[in-house]
Short mmCIF file of C-alpha atoms in Angstrom, two decimals:
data_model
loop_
_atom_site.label_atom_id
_atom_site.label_comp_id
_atom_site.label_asym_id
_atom_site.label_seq_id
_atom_site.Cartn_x
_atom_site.Cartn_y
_atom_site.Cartn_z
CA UNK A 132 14.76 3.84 -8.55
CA UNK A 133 13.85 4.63 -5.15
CA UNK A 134 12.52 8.06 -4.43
CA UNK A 135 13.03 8.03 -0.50
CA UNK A 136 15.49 6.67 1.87
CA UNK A 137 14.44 5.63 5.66
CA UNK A 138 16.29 3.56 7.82
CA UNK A 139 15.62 0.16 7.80
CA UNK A 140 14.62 -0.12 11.82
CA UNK A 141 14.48 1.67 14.61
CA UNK A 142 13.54 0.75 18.02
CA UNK A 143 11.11 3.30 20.70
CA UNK A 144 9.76 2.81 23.76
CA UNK A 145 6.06 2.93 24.81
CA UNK A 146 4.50 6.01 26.06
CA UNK A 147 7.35 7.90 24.19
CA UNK A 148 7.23 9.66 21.12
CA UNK A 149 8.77 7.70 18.25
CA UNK A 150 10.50 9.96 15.28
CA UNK A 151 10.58 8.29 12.13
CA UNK A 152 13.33 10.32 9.18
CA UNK A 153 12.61 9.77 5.80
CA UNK A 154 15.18 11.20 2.96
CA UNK A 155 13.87 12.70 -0.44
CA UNK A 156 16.45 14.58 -1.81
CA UNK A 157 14.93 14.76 -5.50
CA UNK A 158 11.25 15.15 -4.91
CA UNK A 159 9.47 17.36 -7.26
CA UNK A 160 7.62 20.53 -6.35
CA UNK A 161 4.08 18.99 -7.42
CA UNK A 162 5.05 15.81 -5.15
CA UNK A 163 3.40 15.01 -1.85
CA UNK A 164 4.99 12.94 0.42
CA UNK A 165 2.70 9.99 1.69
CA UNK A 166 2.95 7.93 4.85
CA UNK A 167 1.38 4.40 5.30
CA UNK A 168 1.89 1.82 7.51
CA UNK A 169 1.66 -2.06 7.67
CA UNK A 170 1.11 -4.28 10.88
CA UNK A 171 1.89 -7.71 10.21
CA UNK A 172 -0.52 -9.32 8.46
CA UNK A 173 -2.92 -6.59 7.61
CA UNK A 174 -3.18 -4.48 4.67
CA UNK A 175 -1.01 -1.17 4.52
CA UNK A 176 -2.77 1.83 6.18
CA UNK A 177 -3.01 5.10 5.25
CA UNK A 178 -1.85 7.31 8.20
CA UNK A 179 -0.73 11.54 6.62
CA UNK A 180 0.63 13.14 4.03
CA UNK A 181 1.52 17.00 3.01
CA UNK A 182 3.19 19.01 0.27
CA UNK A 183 4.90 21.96 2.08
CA UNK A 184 3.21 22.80 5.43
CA UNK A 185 3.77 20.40 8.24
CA UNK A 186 0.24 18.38 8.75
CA UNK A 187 -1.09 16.94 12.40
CA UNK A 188 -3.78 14.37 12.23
CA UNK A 189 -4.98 12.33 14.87
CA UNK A 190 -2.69 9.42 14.02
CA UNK A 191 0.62 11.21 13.54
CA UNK A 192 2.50 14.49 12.95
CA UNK A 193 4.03 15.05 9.76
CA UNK A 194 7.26 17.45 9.66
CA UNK A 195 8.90 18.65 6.10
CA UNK A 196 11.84 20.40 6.06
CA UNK A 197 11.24 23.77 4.30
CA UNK A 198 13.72 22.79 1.06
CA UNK A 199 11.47 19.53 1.32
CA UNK A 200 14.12 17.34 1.23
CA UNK A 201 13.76 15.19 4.19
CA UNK A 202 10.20 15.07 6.30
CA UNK A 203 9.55 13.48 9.72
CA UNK A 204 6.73 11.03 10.61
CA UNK A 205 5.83 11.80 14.84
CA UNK A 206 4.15 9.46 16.77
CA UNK A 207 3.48 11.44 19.43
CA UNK A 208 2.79 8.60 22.26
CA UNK A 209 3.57 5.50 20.87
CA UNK A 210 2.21 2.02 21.92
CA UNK A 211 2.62 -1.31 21.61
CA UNK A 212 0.20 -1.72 18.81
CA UNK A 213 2.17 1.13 16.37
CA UNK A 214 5.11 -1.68 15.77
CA UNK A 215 4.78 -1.82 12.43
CA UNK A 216 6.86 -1.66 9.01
CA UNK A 217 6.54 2.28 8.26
CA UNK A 218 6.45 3.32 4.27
CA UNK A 219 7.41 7.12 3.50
CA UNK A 220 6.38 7.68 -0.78
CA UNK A 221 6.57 10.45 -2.59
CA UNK A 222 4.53 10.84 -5.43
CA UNK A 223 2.60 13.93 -7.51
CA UNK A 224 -1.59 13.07 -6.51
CA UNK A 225 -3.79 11.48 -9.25
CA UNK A 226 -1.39 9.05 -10.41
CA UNK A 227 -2.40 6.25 -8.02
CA UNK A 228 1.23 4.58 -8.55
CA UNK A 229 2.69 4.31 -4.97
CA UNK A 230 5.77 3.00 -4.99
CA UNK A 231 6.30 1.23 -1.88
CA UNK A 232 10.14 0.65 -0.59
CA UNK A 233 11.45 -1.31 2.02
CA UNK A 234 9.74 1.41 4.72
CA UNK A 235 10.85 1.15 8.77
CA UNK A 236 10.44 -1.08 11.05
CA UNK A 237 9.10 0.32 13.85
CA UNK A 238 9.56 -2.02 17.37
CA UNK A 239 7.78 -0.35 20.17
CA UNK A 240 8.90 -1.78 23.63
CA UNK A 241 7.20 -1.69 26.84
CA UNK B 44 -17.09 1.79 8.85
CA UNK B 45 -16.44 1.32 5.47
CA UNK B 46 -13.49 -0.98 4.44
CA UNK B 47 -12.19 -3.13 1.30
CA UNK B 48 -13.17 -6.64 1.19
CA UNK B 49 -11.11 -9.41 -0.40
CA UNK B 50 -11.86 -13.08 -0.59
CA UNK B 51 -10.85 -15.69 -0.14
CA UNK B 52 -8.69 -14.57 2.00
CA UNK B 53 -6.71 -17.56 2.10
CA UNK B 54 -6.20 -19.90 -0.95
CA UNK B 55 -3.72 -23.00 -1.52
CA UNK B 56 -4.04 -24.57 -5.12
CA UNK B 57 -2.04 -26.41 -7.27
CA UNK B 58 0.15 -25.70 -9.87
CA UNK B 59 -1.42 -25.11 -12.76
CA UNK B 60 -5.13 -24.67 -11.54
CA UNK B 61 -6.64 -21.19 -12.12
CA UNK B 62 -6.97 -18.49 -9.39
CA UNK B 63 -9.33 -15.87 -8.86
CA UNK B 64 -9.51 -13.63 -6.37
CA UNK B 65 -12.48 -11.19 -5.94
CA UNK B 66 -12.29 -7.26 -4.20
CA UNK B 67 -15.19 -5.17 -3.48
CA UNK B 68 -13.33 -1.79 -2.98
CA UNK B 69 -15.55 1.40 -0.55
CA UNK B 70 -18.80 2.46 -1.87
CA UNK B 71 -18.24 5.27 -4.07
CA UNK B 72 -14.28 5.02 -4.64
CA UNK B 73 -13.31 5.39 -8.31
CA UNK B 74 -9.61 3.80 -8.10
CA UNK B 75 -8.70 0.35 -7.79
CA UNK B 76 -5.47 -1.41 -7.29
CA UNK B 77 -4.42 -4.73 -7.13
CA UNK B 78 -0.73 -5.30 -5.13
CA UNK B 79 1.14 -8.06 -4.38
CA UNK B 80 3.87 -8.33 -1.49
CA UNK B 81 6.33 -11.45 -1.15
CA UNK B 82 9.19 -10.91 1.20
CA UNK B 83 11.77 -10.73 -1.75
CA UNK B 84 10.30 -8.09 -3.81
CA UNK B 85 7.85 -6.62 -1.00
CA UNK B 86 5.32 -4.75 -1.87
CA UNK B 87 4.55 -4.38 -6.00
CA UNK B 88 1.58 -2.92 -7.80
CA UNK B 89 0.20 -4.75 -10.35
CA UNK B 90 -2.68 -3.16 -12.15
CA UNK B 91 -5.21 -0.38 -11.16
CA UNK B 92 -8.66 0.99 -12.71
CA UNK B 93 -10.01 4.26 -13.03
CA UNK B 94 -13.46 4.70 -12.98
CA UNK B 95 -13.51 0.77 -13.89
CA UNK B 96 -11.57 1.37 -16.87
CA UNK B 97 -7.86 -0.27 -16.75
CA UNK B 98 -5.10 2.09 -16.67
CA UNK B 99 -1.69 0.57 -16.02
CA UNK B 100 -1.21 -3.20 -15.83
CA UNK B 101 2.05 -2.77 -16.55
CA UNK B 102 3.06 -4.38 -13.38
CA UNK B 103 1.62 -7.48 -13.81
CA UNK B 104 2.77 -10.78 -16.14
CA UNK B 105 0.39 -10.39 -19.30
CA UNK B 106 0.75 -14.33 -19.78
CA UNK B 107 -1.55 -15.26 -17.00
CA UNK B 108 -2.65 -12.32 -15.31
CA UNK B 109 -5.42 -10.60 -16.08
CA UNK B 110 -7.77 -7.42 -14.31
CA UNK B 111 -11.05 -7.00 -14.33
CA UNK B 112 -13.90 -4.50 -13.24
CA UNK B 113 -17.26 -6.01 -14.38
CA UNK B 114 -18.93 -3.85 -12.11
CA UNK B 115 -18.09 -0.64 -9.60
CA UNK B 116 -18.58 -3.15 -6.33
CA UNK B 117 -16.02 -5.76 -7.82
CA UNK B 118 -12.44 -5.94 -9.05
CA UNK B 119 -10.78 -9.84 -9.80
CA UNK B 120 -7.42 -10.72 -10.46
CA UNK B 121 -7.47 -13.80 -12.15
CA UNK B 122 -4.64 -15.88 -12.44
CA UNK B 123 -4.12 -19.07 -15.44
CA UNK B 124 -2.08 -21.20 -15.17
CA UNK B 125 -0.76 -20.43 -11.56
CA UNK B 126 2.66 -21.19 -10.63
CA UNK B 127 4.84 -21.40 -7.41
CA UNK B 128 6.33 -18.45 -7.97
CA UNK B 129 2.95 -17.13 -7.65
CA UNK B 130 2.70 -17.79 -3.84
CA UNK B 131 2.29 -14.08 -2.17
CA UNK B 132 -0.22 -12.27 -0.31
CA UNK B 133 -2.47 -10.20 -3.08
CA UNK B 134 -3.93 -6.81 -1.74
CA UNK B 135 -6.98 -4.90 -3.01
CA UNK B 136 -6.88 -1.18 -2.46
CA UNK B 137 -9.24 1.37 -3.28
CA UNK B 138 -9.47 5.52 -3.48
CA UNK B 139 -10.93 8.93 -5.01
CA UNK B 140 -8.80 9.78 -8.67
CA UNK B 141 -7.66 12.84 -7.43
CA UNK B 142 -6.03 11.74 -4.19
CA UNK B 143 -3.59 9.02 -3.57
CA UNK B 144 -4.52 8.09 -0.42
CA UNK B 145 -5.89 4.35 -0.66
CA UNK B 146 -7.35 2.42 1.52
CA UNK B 147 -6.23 -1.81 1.49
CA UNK B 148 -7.86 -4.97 2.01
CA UNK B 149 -6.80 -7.64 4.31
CA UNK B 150 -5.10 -9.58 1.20
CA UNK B 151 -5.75 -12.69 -0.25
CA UNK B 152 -2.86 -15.34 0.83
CA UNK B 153 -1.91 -17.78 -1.98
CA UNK B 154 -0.11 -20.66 -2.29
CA UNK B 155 0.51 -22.67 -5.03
CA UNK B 156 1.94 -26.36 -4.56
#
């Protein structure tokens, strides 16, 4: 069974900051939630994650709601080359089982 | 930079002809993990190693799949017989055991006629 709900596209244009929702209403507390991404045709990349505390890196912004039930993946500026398919996973560290959805589609558009 | 390498990263074979397809995962990674994405079933793990012992292949059709880590720079996913069905793009990944953060290959693209 799925562990997290996302929309299955959403459109954003370039230069503006694209806000990607992902729904986990039964995550546990030891549970991080992960964010990857996959261009087409490359390998899924690794972009933030966090447990309670919203995390900044210098790919994205990661927002979770303080009853951790939903988070928010922020590309701040986004460009052409962030259309992608976006995957939000929950999943307690050290069991190296990602479970990988259906994710977002992200279209940026100039 | 360090990165996951895969090869070949493109293979077409015929049914029935065995596949293998070779990983060298980041210098220093204990965690290995072999995916496979199709656009039915998207993206599904198959196997992954700990420390180059196997710890869940439950993903992955015992029949004619099989893991391997004969040594900490290589991973193969071997497959015997191959089969149509088979056709997908394979993905390598690699990480540290107490993070799941993992870091992929390019994939391996097979098809089998």
């Amino acid at each position: 069974d799925a562990k997290t709900t996302q929309p299955t596209s959403m459109d954003c244009a370039e230069g503006r900051a694209a806000n990607l929702p992902c729904n986990h209403s039964t995550i546990s507390g030891n549970e991080y939630v992960y964010w990857y991404r996959q261009i087409h045709s490359q390998g899924p990349q690794y972009i933030i994650h966090g447990l309670k505390n919203n995390e900044t890196n210098e790919m994205a912004s990661l927002i979770i709601t303080e009853d951790r039930k939903s988070s928010t993946l922020i590309l701040p500026h986004a460009t052409l080359r962030d259309t992608a398919v976006y995957y939000c996973i929950v999943d307690s560290s050290n069991t190296g089982k990602l479970i990988f959805g259906q994710g977002t589609t992200l279209q940026v558009k100039p | 930079d360090a990165r996951v390498t895969q090869t070949p990263r493109h293979k077409v074979t015929e049914m029935g002809q065995e596949v293998t397809m070779r990983c060298q995962p980041i210098l220093g990674h204990n965690t290995v993990f072999w995916y496979r994405q199709t656009m039915m079933q998207g993206l599904e793990l198959l196997a992954y190693f700990r420390n180059r012992a196997p710890l869940d292949d439950s993903g992955m059709p015992k029949d004619r799949f099989s893991a391997e880590m004969p040594d900490a720079t290589l991973a193969t996913l071997k497959i015997q017989p191959s089969e149509p069905r088979d056709s997908a793009v394979y993905f390598c990944a690699s990480g540290w055991v107490w993070s799941d953060t993992q870091y992929f290959g390019p994939g391996t693209r097979l098809t089998v006629l």
